[in-house]
XYZ file of C-alpha atoms in Angstrom:
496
model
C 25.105 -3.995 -12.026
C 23.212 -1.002 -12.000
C 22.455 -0.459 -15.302
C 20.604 -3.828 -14.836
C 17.785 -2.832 -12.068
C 14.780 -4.539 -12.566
C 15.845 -6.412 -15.498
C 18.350 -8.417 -14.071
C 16.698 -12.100 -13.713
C 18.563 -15.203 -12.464
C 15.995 -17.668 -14.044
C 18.474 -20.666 -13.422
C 20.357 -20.145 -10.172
C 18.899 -21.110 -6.968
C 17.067 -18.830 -4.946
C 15.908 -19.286 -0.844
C 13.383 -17.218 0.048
C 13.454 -16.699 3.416
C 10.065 -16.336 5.576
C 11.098 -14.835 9.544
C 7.546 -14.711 11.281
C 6.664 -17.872 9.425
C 4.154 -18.849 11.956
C 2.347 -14.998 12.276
C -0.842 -14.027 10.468
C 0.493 -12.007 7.957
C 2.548 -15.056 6.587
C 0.059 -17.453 6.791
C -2.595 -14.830 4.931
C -0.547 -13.243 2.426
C 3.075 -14.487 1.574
C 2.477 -18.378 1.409
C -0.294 -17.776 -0.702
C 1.708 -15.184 -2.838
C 4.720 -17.668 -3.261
C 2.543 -20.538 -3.941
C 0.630 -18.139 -6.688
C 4.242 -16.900 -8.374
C 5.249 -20.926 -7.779
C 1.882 -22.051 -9.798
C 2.404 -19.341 -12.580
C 6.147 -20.526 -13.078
C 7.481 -17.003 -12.537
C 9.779 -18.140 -10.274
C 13.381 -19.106 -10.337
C 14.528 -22.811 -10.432
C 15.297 -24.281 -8.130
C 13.664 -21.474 -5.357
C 13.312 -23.201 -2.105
C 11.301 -21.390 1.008
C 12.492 -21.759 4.417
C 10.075 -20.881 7.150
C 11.490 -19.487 10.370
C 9.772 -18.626 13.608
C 9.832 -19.704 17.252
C 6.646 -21.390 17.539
C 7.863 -25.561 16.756
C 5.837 -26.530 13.693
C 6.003 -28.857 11.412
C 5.806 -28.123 7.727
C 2.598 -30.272 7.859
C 1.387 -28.022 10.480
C 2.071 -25.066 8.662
C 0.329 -25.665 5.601
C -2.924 -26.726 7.211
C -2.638 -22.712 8.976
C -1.817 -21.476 5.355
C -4.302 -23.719 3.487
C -7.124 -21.857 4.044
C -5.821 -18.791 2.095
C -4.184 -20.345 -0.930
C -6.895 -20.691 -3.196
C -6.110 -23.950 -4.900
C -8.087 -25.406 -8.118
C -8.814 -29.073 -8.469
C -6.569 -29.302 -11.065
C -3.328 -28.146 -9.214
C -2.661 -30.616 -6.649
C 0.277 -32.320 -8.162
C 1.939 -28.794 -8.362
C 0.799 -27.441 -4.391
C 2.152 -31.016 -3.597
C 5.585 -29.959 -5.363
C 5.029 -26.366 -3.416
C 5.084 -27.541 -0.143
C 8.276 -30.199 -0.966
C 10.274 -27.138 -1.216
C 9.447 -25.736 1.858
C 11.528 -26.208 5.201
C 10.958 -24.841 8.850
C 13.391 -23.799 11.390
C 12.182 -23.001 14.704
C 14.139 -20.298 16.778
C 14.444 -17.376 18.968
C 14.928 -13.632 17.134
C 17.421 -12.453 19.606
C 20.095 -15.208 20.073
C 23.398 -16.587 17.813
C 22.800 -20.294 18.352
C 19.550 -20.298 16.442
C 20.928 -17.868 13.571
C 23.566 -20.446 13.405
C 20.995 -23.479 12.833
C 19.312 -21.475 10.206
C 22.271 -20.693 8.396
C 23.474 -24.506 8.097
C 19.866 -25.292 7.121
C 20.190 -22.590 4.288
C 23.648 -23.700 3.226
C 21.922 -27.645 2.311
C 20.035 -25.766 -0.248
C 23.212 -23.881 -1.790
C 24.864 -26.614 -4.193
C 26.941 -24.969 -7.175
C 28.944 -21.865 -7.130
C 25.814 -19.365 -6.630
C 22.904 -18.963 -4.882
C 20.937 -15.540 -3.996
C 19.082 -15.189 -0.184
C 15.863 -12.982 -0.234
C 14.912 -12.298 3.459
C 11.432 -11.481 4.258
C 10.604 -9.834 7.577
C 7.186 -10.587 8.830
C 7.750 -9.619 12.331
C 6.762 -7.401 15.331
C 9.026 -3.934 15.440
C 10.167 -5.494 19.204
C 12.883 -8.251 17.371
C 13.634 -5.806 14.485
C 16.971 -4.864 15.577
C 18.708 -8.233 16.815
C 17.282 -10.162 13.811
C 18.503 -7.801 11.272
C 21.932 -7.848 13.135
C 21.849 -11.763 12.955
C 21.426 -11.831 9.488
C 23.947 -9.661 8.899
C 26.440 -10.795 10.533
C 25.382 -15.307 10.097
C 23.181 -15.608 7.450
C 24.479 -12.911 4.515
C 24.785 -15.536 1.711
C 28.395 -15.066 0.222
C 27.384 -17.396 -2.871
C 25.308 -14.504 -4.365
C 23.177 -11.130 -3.406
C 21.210 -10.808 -0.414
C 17.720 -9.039 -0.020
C 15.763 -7.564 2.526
C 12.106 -7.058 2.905
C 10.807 -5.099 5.387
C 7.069 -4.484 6.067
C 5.446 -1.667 7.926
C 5.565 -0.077 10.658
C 8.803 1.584 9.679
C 9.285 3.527 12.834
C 6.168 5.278 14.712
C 7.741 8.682 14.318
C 10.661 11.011 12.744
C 12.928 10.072 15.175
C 12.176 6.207 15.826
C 12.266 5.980 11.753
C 15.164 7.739 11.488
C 16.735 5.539 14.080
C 15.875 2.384 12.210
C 16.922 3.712 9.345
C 20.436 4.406 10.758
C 20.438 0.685 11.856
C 19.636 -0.552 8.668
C 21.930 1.478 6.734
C 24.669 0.299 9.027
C 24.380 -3.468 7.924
C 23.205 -3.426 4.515
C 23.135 -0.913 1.740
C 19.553 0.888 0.266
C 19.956 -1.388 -2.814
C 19.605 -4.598 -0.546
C 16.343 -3.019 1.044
C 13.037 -3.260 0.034
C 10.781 -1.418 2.629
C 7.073 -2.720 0.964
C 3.746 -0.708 1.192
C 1.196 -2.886 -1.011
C -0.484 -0.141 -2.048
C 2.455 0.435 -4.451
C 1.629 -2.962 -6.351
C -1.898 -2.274 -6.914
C -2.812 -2.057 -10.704
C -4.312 1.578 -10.983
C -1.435 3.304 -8.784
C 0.645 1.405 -11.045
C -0.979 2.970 -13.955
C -0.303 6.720 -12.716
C 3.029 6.650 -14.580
C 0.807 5.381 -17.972
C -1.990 7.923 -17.222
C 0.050 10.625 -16.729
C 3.237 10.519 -18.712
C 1.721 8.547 -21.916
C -1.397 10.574 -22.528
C -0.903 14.249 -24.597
C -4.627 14.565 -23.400
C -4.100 14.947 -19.469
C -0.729 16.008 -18.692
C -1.018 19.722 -20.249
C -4.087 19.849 -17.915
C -2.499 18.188 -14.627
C -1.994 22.099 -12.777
C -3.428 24.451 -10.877
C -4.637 26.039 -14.150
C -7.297 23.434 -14.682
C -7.643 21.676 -11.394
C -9.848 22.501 -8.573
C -8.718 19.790 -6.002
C -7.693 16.352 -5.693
C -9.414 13.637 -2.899
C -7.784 10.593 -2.405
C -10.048 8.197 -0.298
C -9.283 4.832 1.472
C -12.419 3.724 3.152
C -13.409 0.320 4.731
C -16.266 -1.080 5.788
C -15.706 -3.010 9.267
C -13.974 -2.065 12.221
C -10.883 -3.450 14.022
C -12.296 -7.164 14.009
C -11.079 -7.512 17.503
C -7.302 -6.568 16.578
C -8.026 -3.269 18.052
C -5.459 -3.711 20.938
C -2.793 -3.950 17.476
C -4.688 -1.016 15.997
C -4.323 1.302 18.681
C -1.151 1.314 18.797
C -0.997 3.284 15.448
C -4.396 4.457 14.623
C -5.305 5.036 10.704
C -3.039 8.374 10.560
C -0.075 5.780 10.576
C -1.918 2.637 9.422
C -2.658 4.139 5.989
C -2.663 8.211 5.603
C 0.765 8.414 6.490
C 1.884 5.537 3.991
C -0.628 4.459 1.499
C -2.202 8.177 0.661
C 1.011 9.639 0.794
C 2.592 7.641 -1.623
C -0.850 7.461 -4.131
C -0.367 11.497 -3.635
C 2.935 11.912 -4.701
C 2.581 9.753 -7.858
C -0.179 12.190 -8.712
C 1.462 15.106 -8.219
C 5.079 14.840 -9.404
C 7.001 15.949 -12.285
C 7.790 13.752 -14.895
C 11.074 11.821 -14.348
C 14.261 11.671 -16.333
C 13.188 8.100 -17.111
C 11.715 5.224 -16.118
C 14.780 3.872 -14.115
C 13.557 3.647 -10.420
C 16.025 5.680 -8.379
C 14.538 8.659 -11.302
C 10.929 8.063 -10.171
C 11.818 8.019 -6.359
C 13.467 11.078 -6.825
C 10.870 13.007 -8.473
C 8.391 11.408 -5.755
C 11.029 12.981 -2.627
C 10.866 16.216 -4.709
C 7.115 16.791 -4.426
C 7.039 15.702 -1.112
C 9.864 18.355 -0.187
C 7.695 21.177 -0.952
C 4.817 20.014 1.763
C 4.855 21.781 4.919
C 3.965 19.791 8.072
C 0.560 19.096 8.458
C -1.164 21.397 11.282
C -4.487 20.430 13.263
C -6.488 23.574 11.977
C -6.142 21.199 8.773
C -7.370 17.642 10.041
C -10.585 16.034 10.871
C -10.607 13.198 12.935
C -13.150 11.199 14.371
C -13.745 7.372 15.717
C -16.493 5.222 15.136
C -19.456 4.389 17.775
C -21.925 1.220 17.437
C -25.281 1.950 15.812
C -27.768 0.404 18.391
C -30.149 0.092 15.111
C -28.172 -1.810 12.634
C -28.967 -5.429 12.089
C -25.292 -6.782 12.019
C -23.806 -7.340 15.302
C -20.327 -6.059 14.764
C -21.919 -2.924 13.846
C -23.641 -2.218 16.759
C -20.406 -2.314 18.641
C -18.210 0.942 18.874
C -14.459 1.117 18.908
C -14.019 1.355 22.909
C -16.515 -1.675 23.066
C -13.848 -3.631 21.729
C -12.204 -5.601 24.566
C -8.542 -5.083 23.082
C -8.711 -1.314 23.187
C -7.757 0.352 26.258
C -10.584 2.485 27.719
C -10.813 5.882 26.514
C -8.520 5.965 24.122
C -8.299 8.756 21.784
C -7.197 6.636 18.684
C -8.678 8.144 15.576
C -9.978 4.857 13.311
C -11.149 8.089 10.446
C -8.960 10.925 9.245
C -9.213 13.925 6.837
C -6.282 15.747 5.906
C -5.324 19.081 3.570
C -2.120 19.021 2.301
C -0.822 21.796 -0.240
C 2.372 21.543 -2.203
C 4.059 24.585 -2.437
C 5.399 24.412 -6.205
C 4.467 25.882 -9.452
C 2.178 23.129 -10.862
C 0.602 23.030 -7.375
C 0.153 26.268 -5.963
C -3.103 26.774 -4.035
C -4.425 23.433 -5.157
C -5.632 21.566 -2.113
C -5.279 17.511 -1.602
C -7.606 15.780 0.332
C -6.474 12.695 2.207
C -9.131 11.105 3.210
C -9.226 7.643 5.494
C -11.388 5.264 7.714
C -13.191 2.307 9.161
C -16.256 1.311 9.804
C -17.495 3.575 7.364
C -20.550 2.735 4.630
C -18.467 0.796 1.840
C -14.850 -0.258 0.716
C -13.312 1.640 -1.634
C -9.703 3.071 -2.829
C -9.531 5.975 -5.499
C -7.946 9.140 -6.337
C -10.956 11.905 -7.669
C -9.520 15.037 -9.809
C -11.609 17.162 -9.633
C -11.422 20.195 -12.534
C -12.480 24.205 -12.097
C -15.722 24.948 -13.111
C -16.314 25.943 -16.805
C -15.292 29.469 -17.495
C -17.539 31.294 -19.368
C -20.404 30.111 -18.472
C -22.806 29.997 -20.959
C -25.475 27.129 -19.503
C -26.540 28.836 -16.196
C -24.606 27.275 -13.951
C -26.110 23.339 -15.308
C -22.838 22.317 -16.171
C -20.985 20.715 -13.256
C -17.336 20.067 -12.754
C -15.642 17.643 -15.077
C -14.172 14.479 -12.584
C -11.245 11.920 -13.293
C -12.009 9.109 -11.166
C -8.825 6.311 -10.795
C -10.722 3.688 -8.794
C -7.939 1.707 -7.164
C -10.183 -1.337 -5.882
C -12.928 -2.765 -5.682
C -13.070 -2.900 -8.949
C -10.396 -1.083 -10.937
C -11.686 1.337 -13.326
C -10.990 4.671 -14.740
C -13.695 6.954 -15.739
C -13.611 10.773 -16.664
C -17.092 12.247 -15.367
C -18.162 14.984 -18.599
C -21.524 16.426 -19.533
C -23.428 15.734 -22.375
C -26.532 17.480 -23.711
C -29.564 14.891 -22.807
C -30.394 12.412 -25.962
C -33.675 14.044 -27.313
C -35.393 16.929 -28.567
C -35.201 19.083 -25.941
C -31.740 20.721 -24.863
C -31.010 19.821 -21.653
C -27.695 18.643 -19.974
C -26.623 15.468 -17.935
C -23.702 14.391 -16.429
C -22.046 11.030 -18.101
C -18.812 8.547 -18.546
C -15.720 8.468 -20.382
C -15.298 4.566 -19.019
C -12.483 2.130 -18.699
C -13.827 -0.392 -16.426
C -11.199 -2.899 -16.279
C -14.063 -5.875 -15.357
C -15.669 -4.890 -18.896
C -12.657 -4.170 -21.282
C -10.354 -6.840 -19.984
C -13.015 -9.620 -18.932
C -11.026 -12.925 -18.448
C -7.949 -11.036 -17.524
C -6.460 -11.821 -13.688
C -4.736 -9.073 -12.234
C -2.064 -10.269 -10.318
C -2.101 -9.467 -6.484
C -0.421 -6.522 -5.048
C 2.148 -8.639 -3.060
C 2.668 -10.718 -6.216
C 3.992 -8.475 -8.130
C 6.397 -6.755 -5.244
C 8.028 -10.035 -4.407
C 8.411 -10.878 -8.408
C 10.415 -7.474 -8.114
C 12.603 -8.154 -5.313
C 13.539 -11.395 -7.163
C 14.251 -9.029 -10.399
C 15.870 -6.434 -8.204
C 13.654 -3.274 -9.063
C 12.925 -1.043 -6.689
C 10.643 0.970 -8.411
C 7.669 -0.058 -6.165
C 9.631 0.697 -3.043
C 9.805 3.091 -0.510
C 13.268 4.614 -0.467
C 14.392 5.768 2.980
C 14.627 9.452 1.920
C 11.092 9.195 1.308
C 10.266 7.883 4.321
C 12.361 10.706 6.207
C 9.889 12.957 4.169
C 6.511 11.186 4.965
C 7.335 11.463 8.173
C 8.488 14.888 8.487
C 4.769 16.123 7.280
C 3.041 13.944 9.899
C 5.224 13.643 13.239
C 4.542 17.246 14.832
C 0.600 16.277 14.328
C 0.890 12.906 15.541
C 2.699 14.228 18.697
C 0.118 17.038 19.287
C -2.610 14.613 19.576
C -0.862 12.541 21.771
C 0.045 15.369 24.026
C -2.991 16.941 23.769
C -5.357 14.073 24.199
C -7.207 15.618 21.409
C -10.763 13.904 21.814
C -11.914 12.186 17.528
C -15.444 13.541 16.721
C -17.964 10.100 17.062
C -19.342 8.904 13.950
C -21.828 6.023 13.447
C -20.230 2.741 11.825
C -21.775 2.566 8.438
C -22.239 6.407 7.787
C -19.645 8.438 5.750
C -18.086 9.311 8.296
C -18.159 12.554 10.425
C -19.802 15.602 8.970
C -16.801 18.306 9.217
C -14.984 16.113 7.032
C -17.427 16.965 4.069
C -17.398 20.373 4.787
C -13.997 20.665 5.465
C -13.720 19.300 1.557
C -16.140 21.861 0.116
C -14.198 24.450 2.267
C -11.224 23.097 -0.044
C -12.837 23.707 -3.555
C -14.250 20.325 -4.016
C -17.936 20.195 -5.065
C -20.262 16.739 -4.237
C -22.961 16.502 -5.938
C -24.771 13.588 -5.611
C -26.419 13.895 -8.929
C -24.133 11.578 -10.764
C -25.653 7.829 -11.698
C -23.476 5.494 -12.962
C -25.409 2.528 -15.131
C -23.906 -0.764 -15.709
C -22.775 -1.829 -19.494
């Protein structure tokens, strides 16, 4: 079977996709209205039926008028959301006993005519029930008609040793090729793209070194605090919520070397390599800060700091903005510094990876030239554009900076990228793991953050305040030109 991952598709066999947390906010927000959307497009196998599970009682009436709001349906496809919502079944139970395992099980087994039948779990659900229901559906509801699939959704652990202890759990029920541990980020079309960038270009990859480039920044900003889920937040603060997950992964498809092939388990590994030759990440290193209200800003919510919110517990010392310098300690690497760079309540929303190249040597233009830029703008907006300078149109010789530019809005117009959890559950169905976080990654991510994340807890290190709506704290920009990346501010980018 192995030969076969990712390619292997059982168009015609019946499926159950399995929803535990069915009544939660993440289901209701993001997997109904993924299913629906693979369910719409046809890309699913037929017959695949969906079988909510949760211990709030609901009907399945009642659970599509909490899910309706997010599903984004046209005029034109009610007779098919009508068909949707026929397949779907709810079970109502508790996480941590038998008798309710049992009751799903015989509801899954009504849905398992014919000699096969495959069982994708998904597990939308608080790190508290983790253990017993994974235990459950190990030992009551592995399907024995077929394969059975996991999906597991962060947090994966809140340190080295509570990872690796979930880890050990997991591994002793089901085996790494029946896990899929999902981090969206992975989905998204321009981290996607890395591999093409990279690995199908003779223009870039000869330059991709320490030889050419100056730094890397990879940025995750948002524009809005904790929205009242700060009580949730605090728990993990954004070193955990997206530096330690997100960043790390966008880093290491930057950075590694190019893999035997494009079979998945030969991309993870390339990904564990790079991340092998990261020391932990020490304090003298990080910027953090947390956002306070601006008493002058016209929106409400922005007036408001991260201890006004109710949820929080007073005083805490939960960064919502971080700024990290990693260095990889290989050949390609050496010396080259990578900024990860994350927060809220900051001025805009954005996601992109900026490589940022030397300065011309030789320089024959008095210093006018600035640095040459590759910009892979994950969203809003996915583009990639390679920042170069051009002598000014004219009679006179001067120099400006200007675009290489693949805007994906402009050169693709009526084209619909498919969401990022779209395209992960489509591969669990396919069996490809390429998008997935394998657990010796995770034992690596990990490694680089935990000793931090302890120090600031033992320490009570105190974030540096920063207004909501500004860029965030000063040292962070510094602590970036410190690292060999130059902001300009000169650069103006005009609209086709």
């Amino acid at each position: 079977m192995d030969h076969l991952e990712g390619t292997h598709f059982d168009r015609l066999i019946p499926h159950l996709f399995i929803i535990l947390g069915a009544s939660g906010d993440l289901a209701k927000k993001k997997i109904y209205p993924t299913l629906w959307w693979l369910f719409r497009d046809n890309l699913l196998p037929k017959p695949t039926t969906f079988v909510g599970y949760a211990r709030s009682k609901l009907t399945i009436q009642e659970l599509r008028e909490k899910c309706h709001p997010y599903m984004k349906v046209k005029s034109d496809e009610a007779e098919k959301y009508e068909e949707f919502w026929k397949l779907n079944h709810y079970v109502a139970g508790a996480y941590d006993n038998v008798q309710s395992f049992d009751l799903l099980n015989e509801e899954l087994q009504k849905y398992e005519q014919g000699e096969i039948a495959h069982r994708l779990f998904y597990l939308a659900l608080p790190p508290s029930v983790f253990e017993s229901v994974t235990l459950h559906l190990r030992t009551i509801c592995t399907g024995n008609k077929g394969w059975t699939r996991i999906i597991i959704e962060k947090p994966f652990g809140h340190d080295a040793i509570s990872s690796q202890k979930l880890s050990d759990h997991l591994a002793s029920l089901f085996t790494e090729e029946q896990i899929y541990r999902i981090d969206h980020y992975l989905g998204k079309e321009m981290v996607q793209n890395l591999m093409t960038l990279r690995f199908g270009n003779r223009v870039f990859n000869p330059s991709w070194n320490r030889d050419n480039i100056s730094s890397v920044l990879i940025t995750f900003k948002e524009p809005f605090g904790t929205q009242g889920r700060g009580g949730y937040f605090d728990e993990f603060g954004i070193i955990r919520d997206v530096m330690q997950n997100h960043l790390l992964q966008i880093l290491s498809l930057v950075a590694m070397e190019k893999p035997a092939s494009c079979h998945p388990d030969d991309i993870r590994n390339e990904k564990v390599k790079v991340l092998r030759c990261i020391k932990e990440l020490q304090l003298e290193n990080v910027i953090l800060g947390q956002y306070i209200g601006d008493p002058d800003a016209e929106d409400p919510e922005a007036q408001l700091g991260y201890l006004d919110d109710p949820t929080v517990p007073a005083g805490s010392n939960t960064p919502t903005f971080a700024s990290a310098v990693l260095k990889i300690n290989n050949e390609r690497w050496d010396g080259v510094p990578f900024i990860l760079k994350c927060g809220k309540g900051l001025n805009e929303r954005k996601a992109e990876v900026r490589i940022q190249y030397h300065d011309v040597s030789g320089d024959i233009f008095d210093g006018k030239a600035k640095r040459n830029e590759m910009v892979i703008r994950v969203q809003p907006g996915e583009a990639l554009y390679i920042k170069m300078m051009t002598k000014s149109p004219g009679i006179t010789f001067d120099m400006e900076e200007t675009e290489l530019d693949l805007t994906y809005g402009n050169r693709y117009k009526d084209l619909k990228l498919p969401d990022a959890y779209e395209r992960l559950i489509l591969d669990v169905f396919c069996g490809s793991q390429m998008h997935f976080v394998r657990n010796d990654e995770l034992h690596e991510a990990w490694r680089i953050f935990t000793p931090l994340l302890h120090q600031i807890e033992k320490e009570r290190i105190r974030p540096i305040s920063y207004k909501y709506g500004s860029r965030g704290p000063k040292e962070a920009d510094n602590m970036a030109k410190n690292n060999n990346f130059t902001y300009y501010g000169s650069y103006k980018w005009v609209k086709p």
